[in-house]
């Protein structure tokens, strides 16, 4: 089992004919993803040869959905056009839209997130690596060859730390790994993923990766305490970050004690979550949890 993305998902790529879109479409296909269409305005009727698979290009998402039945869109569109691209996917009724683009203006994200909420489209991102259900499908830029299929779920703000935990726990394997992105406003939250993993019979335990800034991890801790019965292990990046300074992701702004890694760790531990001080320790904690030793 998996959450949000399975072997039956039919993926279209907005911006597939661009350099990044082409490169990562090839990687998604190699991971077993059923990429059924590309979308680039003005290039409808063409196709792109990926060796064993030739993918047709459509001029609009609506055309691509009508012709192929695509139910996932992955957006590789420059920041100034990304908002319109997501809105096009939402208008076409795509159930899941994965926004890889970094630097999307926050007001654009606020607008398309509101549209998506009204229409029932799930947004993952922006500024995220996407998601992967190993052995089934990949939507985004997460490497498929660093882990295996298994029964651990992972949700992370950080792309790099997503990859590290996937690699460190590669022998245990994952049901689904979701990189939600670190912008101040994102479509899918830690809580959304925690809820889905709790309901997924193919997930036995959850790794949650947070980082300094905002209160998403504190809200996730409150949700875990009330609703999650599966074991959760967490890591919070940014223990050495200086106060009052923006660090890394646009959302990582710390003021006083609000948004600090220490405050987040304390909230998670109060909810019964085991929190590692390093990614490697977090992996060891997960092993201990699954072995019944922690």
Coordinates of N, CA and C in Angstrom, one line a residue, residues 18-173:
X18 N 10.9 21.2 -21.4 CA 12.1 22.0 -20.9 C 13.2 21.0 -20.4
X19 N 14.4 21.6 -20.2 CA 15.5 20.8 -19.8 C 15.3 20.0 -18.5
X20 N 14.8 20.7 -17.5 CA 14.5 20.0 -16.2 C 13.4 19.0 -16.4
X21 N 12.3 19.4 -17.0 CA 11.2 18.5 -17.2 C 11.6 17.2 -18.0
X22 N 12.4 17.4 -19.0 CA 12.8 16.2 -19.8 C 13.7 15.3 -19.0
X23 N 14.6 15.8 -18.2 CA 15.6 15.0 -17.5 C 14.8 14.2 -16.4
X24 N 14.0 14.9 -15.7 CA 13.3 14.2 -14.6 C 12.2 13.3 -15.0
X25 N 11.6 13.6 -16.2 CA 10.6 12.7 -16.7 C 11.3 11.3 -17.0
X26 N 12.5 11.4 -17.6 CA 13.3 10.2 -17.8 C 13.5 9.4 -16.6
X27 N 13.8 10.1 -15.5 CA 14.1 9.5 -14.2 C 12.8 8.9 -13.6
X28 N 11.7 9.6 -13.8 CA 10.4 9.0 -13.3 C 10.0 7.7 -14.1
X29 N 10.2 7.8 -15.4 CA 9.9 6.6 -16.2 C 10.8 5.4 -15.7
X30 N 12.1 5.7 -15.5 CA 13.0 4.6 -15.0 C 12.6 4.0 -13.7
X31 N 11.9 4.8 -12.9 CA 11.4 4.4 -11.6 C 10.1 3.6 -11.7
X32 N 9.6 3.5 -12.9 CA 8.3 2.7 -13.1 C 7.1 3.5 -13.2
X33 N 7.2 4.9 -13.1 CA 6.1 5.8 -13.2 C 5.4 5.7 -14.6
X34 N 4.1 5.6 -14.5 CA 3.3 5.6 -15.8 C 3.1 7.1 -16.2
X35 N 4.1 7.6 -16.9 CA 4.0 9.0 -17.4 C 3.2 8.9 -18.8
X36 N 2.1 9.5 -18.8 CA 1.2 9.4 -20.0 C 1.2 10.6 -20.9
X37 N 1.7 11.7 -20.4 CA 1.6 12.9 -21.2 C 2.5 14.0 -20.7
X38 N 2.9 14.9 -21.6 CA 3.6 16.1 -21.3 C 2.7 17.3 -21.7
X39 N 2.8 18.4 -21.0 CA 2.0 19.6 -21.4 C 2.9 20.8 -21.6
X40 N 2.9 21.4 -22.8 CA 3.7 22.6 -23.0 C 2.8 23.4 -24.0
X41 N 2.3 24.6 -23.6 CA 1.5 25.4 -24.5 C 2.3 25.7 -25.8
X42 N 1.5 25.5 -26.9 CA 2.1 25.8 -28.2 C 2.9 24.6 -28.8
X43 N 3.0 23.5 -28.0 CA 3.7 22.4 -28.6 C 2.9 21.1 -28.7
X44 N 1.6 21.3 -28.6 CA 0.7 20.2 -28.7 C 0.8 19.5 -30.0
X45 N 0.7 18.1 -30.0 CA 0.8 17.3 -31.2 C 2.2 16.7 -31.4
X46 N 3.2 17.2 -30.6 CA 4.5 16.6 -30.7 C 4.6 15.4 -29.7
X47 N 5.8 14.8 -29.7 CA 6.0 13.8 -28.7 C 7.5 13.8 -28.4
X48 N 7.8 13.2 -27.2 CA 9.2 13.1 -26.8 C 9.6 11.6 -26.6
X49 N 10.7 11.2 -27.2 CA 11.1 9.8 -27.2 C 12.0 9.6 -26.0
X50 N 11.7 8.7 -25.1 CA 12.5 8.4 -23.9 C 13.1 7.0 -24.1
X51 N 13.3 6.5 -25.3 CA 13.8 5.2 -25.4 C 12.7 4.2 -25.6
X52 N 12.4 3.5 -24.4 CA 11.3 2.5 -24.5 C 9.9 3.1 -24.4
X53 N 9.9 4.4 -24.2 CA 8.5 5.0 -24.1 C 8.5 6.4 -24.8
X54 N 7.5 6.6 -25.7 CA 7.3 7.8 -26.3 C 6.1 8.5 -25.7
X55 N 6.3 9.7 -25.2 CA 5.3 10.4 -24.5 C 4.7 11.5 -25.3
X56 N 3.4 11.6 -25.5 CA 2.8 12.6 -26.3 C 2.8 14.0 -25.5
X57 N 2.9 15.1 -26.3 CA 2.8 16.4 -25.7 C 1.5 17.1 -26.1
X58 N 0.8 17.7 -25.1 CA -0.4 18.4 -25.4 C -0.3 19.9 -25.1
X59 N -1.1 20.6 -25.7 CA -1.1 22.1 -25.5 C -1.7 22.6 -24.2
X60 N -2.5 21.7 -23.6 CA -3.2 22.1 -22.4 C -3.4 20.9 -21.5
X61 N -3.5 21.1 -20.2 CA -3.8 20.1 -19.2 C -5.2 19.4 -19.5
X62 N -6.1 20.2 -19.8 CA -7.5 19.7 -20.1 C -7.4 18.7 -21.3
X63 N -6.7 19.0 -22.3 CA -6.6 18.1 -23.4 C -5.9 16.8 -23.0
X64 N -4.8 16.9 -22.2 CA -4.0 15.8 -21.8 C -4.9 14.9 -20.9
X65 N -5.7 15.4 -20.0 CA -6.5 14.6 -19.1 C -7.6 13.9 -19.9
X66 N -8.2 14.7 -20.9 CA -9.3 14.1 -21.7 C -8.8 12.9 -22.5
X67 N -7.5 13.0 -23.1 CA -7.0 12.0 -23.9 C -6.3 10.8 -23.2
X68 N -5.8 11.1 -22.0 CA -5.0 10.0 -21.4 C -5.5 9.6 -20.0
X69 N -6.5 10.3 -19.4 CA -6.9 10.0 -18.1 C -6.0 10.2 -17.0
X70 N -5.0 11.2 -17.2 CA -4.0 11.5 -16.2 C -4.7 12.0 -14.9
X71 N -4.2 11.5 -13.8 CA -4.7 11.9 -12.5 C -3.7 12.5 -11.6
X72 N -2.5 12.7 -12.1 CA -1.4 13.4 -11.3 C -0.7 14.3 -12.3
X73 N -0.4 15.5 -11.8 CA 0.4 16.5 -12.6 C 1.7 16.8 -11.8
X74 N 2.8 16.8 -12.5 CA 4.0 17.3 -11.9 C 4.5 18.5 -12.6
X75 N 4.7 19.6 -11.8 CA 4.9 20.9 -12.4 C 6.4 21.3 -12.4
X76 N 7.0 21.3 -13.6 CA 8.4 21.8 -13.8 C 8.3 23.1 -14.7
X77 N 7.7 24.1 -14.1 CA 7.5 25.4 -14.8 C 8.2 26.5 -14.1
X78 N 8.8 27.5 -14.8 CA 9.5 28.6 -14.1 C 8.6 29.3 -13.1
X79 N 9.1 29.9 -12.1 CA 8.3 30.5 -11.0 C 7.2 31.5 -11.4
X80 N 7.5 32.3 -12.4 CA 6.6 33.3 -12.8 C 5.3 32.7 -13.4
X81 N 5.5 31.5 -14.0 CA 4.4 30.9 -14.7 C 3.8 29.7 -13.9
X82 N 4.4 29.4 -12.8 CA 4.0 28.2 -12.0 C 2.6 28.3 -11.5
X83 N 2.2 29.5 -11.0 CA 0.9 29.7 -10.4 C -0.2 29.4 -11.5
X84 N 0.0 29.9 -12.7 CA -1.0 29.7 -13.7 C -1.0 28.2 -14.1
X85 N 0.1 27.6 -14.1 CA 0.2 26.1 -14.5 C -0.6 25.3 -13.5
X86 N -0.4 25.6 -12.2 CA -1.2 24.9 -11.2 C -2.7 25.1 -11.3
X87 N -3.0 26.4 -11.5 CA -4.4 26.7 -11.7 C -5.1 26.0 -12.9
X88 N -4.3 25.8 -13.9 CA -4.8 25.0 -15.1 C -5.0 23.6 -14.7
X89 N -4.1 23.0 -13.9 CA -4.3 21.6 -13.5 C -5.5 21.5 -12.6
X90 N -5.7 22.4 -11.7 CA -6.9 22.4 -10.8 C -8.1 22.5 -11.6
X91 N -8.2 23.4 -12.6 CA -9.3 23.6 -13.4 C -9.7 22.4 -14.2
X92 N -8.6 21.6 -14.6 CA -8.9 20.4 -15.4 C -9.3 19.2 -14.5
X93 N -9.3 19.4 -13.2 CA -9.8 18.4 -12.3 C -8.8 17.3 -11.9
X94 N -7.5 17.7 -12.0 CA -6.4 16.7 -11.7 C -6.4 16.5 -10.1
X95 N -6.6 15.3 -9.6 CA -6.7 15.1 -8.2 C -5.4 15.4 -7.4
X96 N -4.2 15.3 -8.0 CA -3.0 15.5 -7.3 C -2.1 16.3 -8.2
X97 N -1.6 17.5 -7.6 CA -0.7 18.3 -8.4 C 0.6 18.5 -7.5
X98 N 1.7 18.1 -8.1 CA 3.0 18.1 -7.4 C 3.8 19.3 -8.0
X99 N 4.1 20.3 -7.2 CA 4.7 21.5 -7.6 C 6.2 21.5 -7.2
X100 N 7.1 21.2 -8.1 CA 8.5 21.1 -7.9 C 9.2 22.5 -7.8
X101 N 8.6 23.4 -8.6 CA 9.3 24.8 -8.8 C 9.6 25.5 -7.5
X102 N 10.8 26.0 -7.4 CA 11.3 26.8 -6.3 C 11.1 28.3 -6.7
X103 N 10.8 29.1 -5.7 CA 10.7 30.5 -5.9 C 9.3 31.0 -6.4
X104 N 8.3 30.2 -6.2 CA 6.9 30.6 -6.5 C 6.5 31.7 -5.6
X105 N 6.0 32.8 -6.0 CA 5.6 33.9 -5.2 C 4.5 33.4 -4.2
X106 N 4.7 33.8 -2.9 CA 3.7 33.3 -1.9 C 2.3 33.6 -2.2
X107 N 2.1 34.8 -2.8 CA 0.7 35.2 -3.1 C 0.1 34.3 -4.2
X108 N 0.9 33.8 -5.1 CA 0.5 32.8 -6.0 C 0.1 31.5 -5.4
X109 N 0.9 31.0 -4.4 CA 0.6 29.8 -3.7 C -0.7 29.9 -2.9
X110 N -0.8 31.0 -2.2 CA -2.1 31.2 -1.5 C -3.3 31.1 -2.4
X111 N -3.2 31.7 -3.6 CA -4.3 31.7 -4.5 C -4.6 30.3 -5.0
X112 N -3.6 29.6 -5.5 CA -3.9 28.3 -6.1 C -4.2 27.3 -5.0
X113 N -3.7 27.4 -3.8 CA -4.1 26.5 -2.7 C -5.5 26.7 -2.4
X114 N -6.0 27.9 -2.3 CA -7.4 28.1 -2.1 C -8.3 27.5 -3.2
X115 N -7.9 27.7 -4.4 CA -8.7 27.1 -5.5 C -8.7 25.6 -5.4
X116 N -7.5 25.0 -5.1 CA -7.4 23.6 -5.0 C -8.3 23.0 -3.9
X117 N -8.3 23.8 -2.8 CA -9.1 23.3 -1.6 C -10.6 23.3 -2.0
X118 N -11.0 24.2 -2.8 CA -12.4 24.3 -3.2 C -12.8 23.2 -4.2
X119 N -11.8 22.8 -5.0 CA -12.0 21.8 -6.1 C -11.7 20.4 -5.7
X120 N -11.0 20.2 -4.6 CA -10.7 18.8 -4.2 C -9.3 18.3 -4.7
X121 N -8.5 19.2 -5.3 CA -7.2 18.9 -5.8 C -6.2 18.9 -4.6
X122 N -5.4 17.9 -4.4 CA -4.3 17.9 -3.4 C -3.1 18.6 -4.1
X123 N -2.5 19.6 -3.4 CA -1.3 20.2 -3.8 C -0.1 19.7 -3.0
X124 N 0.9 19.2 -3.5 CA 2.2 18.9 -2.8 C 3.2 19.9 -3.3
X125 N 3.8 20.7 -2.3 CA 4.7 21.7 -2.6 C 4.0 23.1 -2.4
X126 N 4.6 24.1 -3.1 CA 5.7 24.1 -4.0 C 7.1 24.0 -3.3
X127 N 8.2 24.2 -4.1 CA 9.5 24.1 -3.6 C 9.8 22.8 -2.9
X128 N 9.5 21.7 -3.6 CA 9.6 20.4 -2.9 C 10.2 19.4 -3.9
X129 N 10.6 18.2 -3.3 CA 11.2 17.2 -4.2 C 10.1 16.2 -4.7
X130 N 8.8 16.4 -4.3 CA 7.8 15.5 -4.7 C 7.6 14.3 -3.8
X131 N 7.1 13.2 -4.3 CA 6.9 12.0 -3.5 C 7.2 10.8 -4.3
X132 N 7.4 9.7 -3.6 CA 7.7 8.4 -4.2 C 7.1 7.3 -3.4
X133 N 6.5 6.4 -4.0 CA 6.1 5.1 -3.4 C 7.0 4.1 -4.0
X134 N 8.1 3.7 -3.4 CA 9.2 2.9 -4.0 C 8.6 1.6 -4.6
X135 N 9.1 1.3 -5.8 CA 8.6 0.1 -6.4 C 7.3 0.3 -7.2
X136 N 6.7 1.4 -7.0 CA 5.4 1.7 -7.6 C 5.4 2.9 -8.6
X137 N 5.7 4.1 -8.0 CA 5.7 5.3 -8.8 C 6.4 6.4 -8.1
X138 N 6.9 7.4 -8.9 CA 7.6 8.5 -8.4 C 7.1 9.8 -9.2
X139 N 6.8 10.8 -8.4 CA 6.3 12.1 -9.0 C 7.2 13.2 -8.5
X140 N 8.2 13.6 -9.2 CA 9.1 14.6 -8.8 C 10.6 14.3 -9.1
X141 N 11.4 14.6 -8.1 CA 12.9 14.5 -8.4 C 13.6 13.6 -7.3
X142 N 12.8 12.9 -6.5 CA 13.4 12.0 -5.5 C 14.1 10.9 -6.2
X143 N 15.4 10.6 -5.9 CA 16.0 9.4 -6.5 C 15.3 8.1 -6.1
X144 N 15.2 7.3 -7.1 CA 14.4 6.0 -6.9 C 15.4 4.9 -6.5
X145 N 16.7 5.1 -6.6 CA 17.6 3.9 -6.4 C 18.3 4.0 -5.1
X146 N 17.8 4.8 -4.1 CA 18.5 4.9 -2.8 C 17.8 4.2 -1.7
X147 N 16.6 3.6 -2.0 CA 15.9 2.9 -1.0 C 15.1 1.8 -1.6
X148 N 14.2 1.2 -0.8 CA 13.4 0.1 -1.3 C 12.0 0.2 -0.8
X149 N 11.1 -0.7 -1.3 CA 9.7 -0.7 -0.8 C 9.7 -1.3 0.6
X150 N 8.9 -0.8 1.5 CA 8.7 -1.3 2.8 C 7.5 -0.7 3.5
X151 N 7.6 -0.7 4.9 CA 6.4 -0.3 5.6 C 6.6 0.9 6.5
X152 N 7.6 1.8 6.2 CA 7.8 3.0 6.9 C 7.3 4.2 6.0
X153 N 6.6 5.1 6.6 CA 6.2 6.3 5.9 C 7.0 7.4 6.3
X154 N 7.3 8.3 5.4 CA 8.2 9.5 5.6 C 7.5 10.8 5.1
X155 N 7.5 11.8 6.0 CA 7.1 13.1 5.5 C 8.1 14.1 6.0
X156 N 8.5 15.0 5.1 CA 9.7 15.9 5.4 C 9.5 17.3 4.7
X157 N 10.0 18.3 5.4 CA 10.1 19.6 4.8 C 11.3 19.7 3.9
X158 N 12.4 19.0 4.3 CA 13.7 19.1 3.6 C 13.9 18.0 2.6
X159 N 14.2 18.4 1.3 CA 14.5 17.4 0.3 C 15.8 16.6 0.6
X160 N 16.8 17.3 1.0 CA 18.1 16.6 1.3 C 18.0 15.6 2.4
X161 N 17.3 16.0 3.5 CA 17.1 15.1 4.6 C 16.1 13.9 4.3
X162 N 15.2 14.2 3.3 CA 14.4 13.1 2.8 C 15.3 12.0 2.2
X163 N 16.2 12.4 1.4 CA 17.1 11.5 0.8 C 18.0 10.7 1.8
X164 N 18.5 11.5 2.8 CA 19.4 10.9 3.7 C 18.6 9.8 4.6
X165 N 17.4 10.1 5.0 CA 16.7 9.1 5.8 C 16.3 7.9 4.9
X166 N 15.9 8.2 3.7 CA 15.6 7.1 2.8 C 16.8 6.1 2.6
X167 N 18.0 6.7 2.5 CA 19.2 5.9 2.3 C 19.5 5.1 3.6
X168 N 19.4 5.8 4.7 CA 19.8 5.2 6.0 C 18.9 4.1 6.4
X169 N 17.6 4.1 5.9 CA 16.7 3.1 6.3 C 16.3 2.3 5.0
X170 N 17.2 2.2 4.1 CA 16.9 1.6 2.8 C 16.6 0.1 3.0
X171 N 17.2 -0.6 4.0 CA 17.0 -2.0 4.2 C 15.6 -2.3 4.7
X172 N 15.0 -1.3 5.5 CA 13.7 -1.4 6.0 C 12.6 -1.1 4.9
X173 N 12.9 0.0 4.1 CA 12.1 0.4 3.0 C 10.9 1.2 3.4

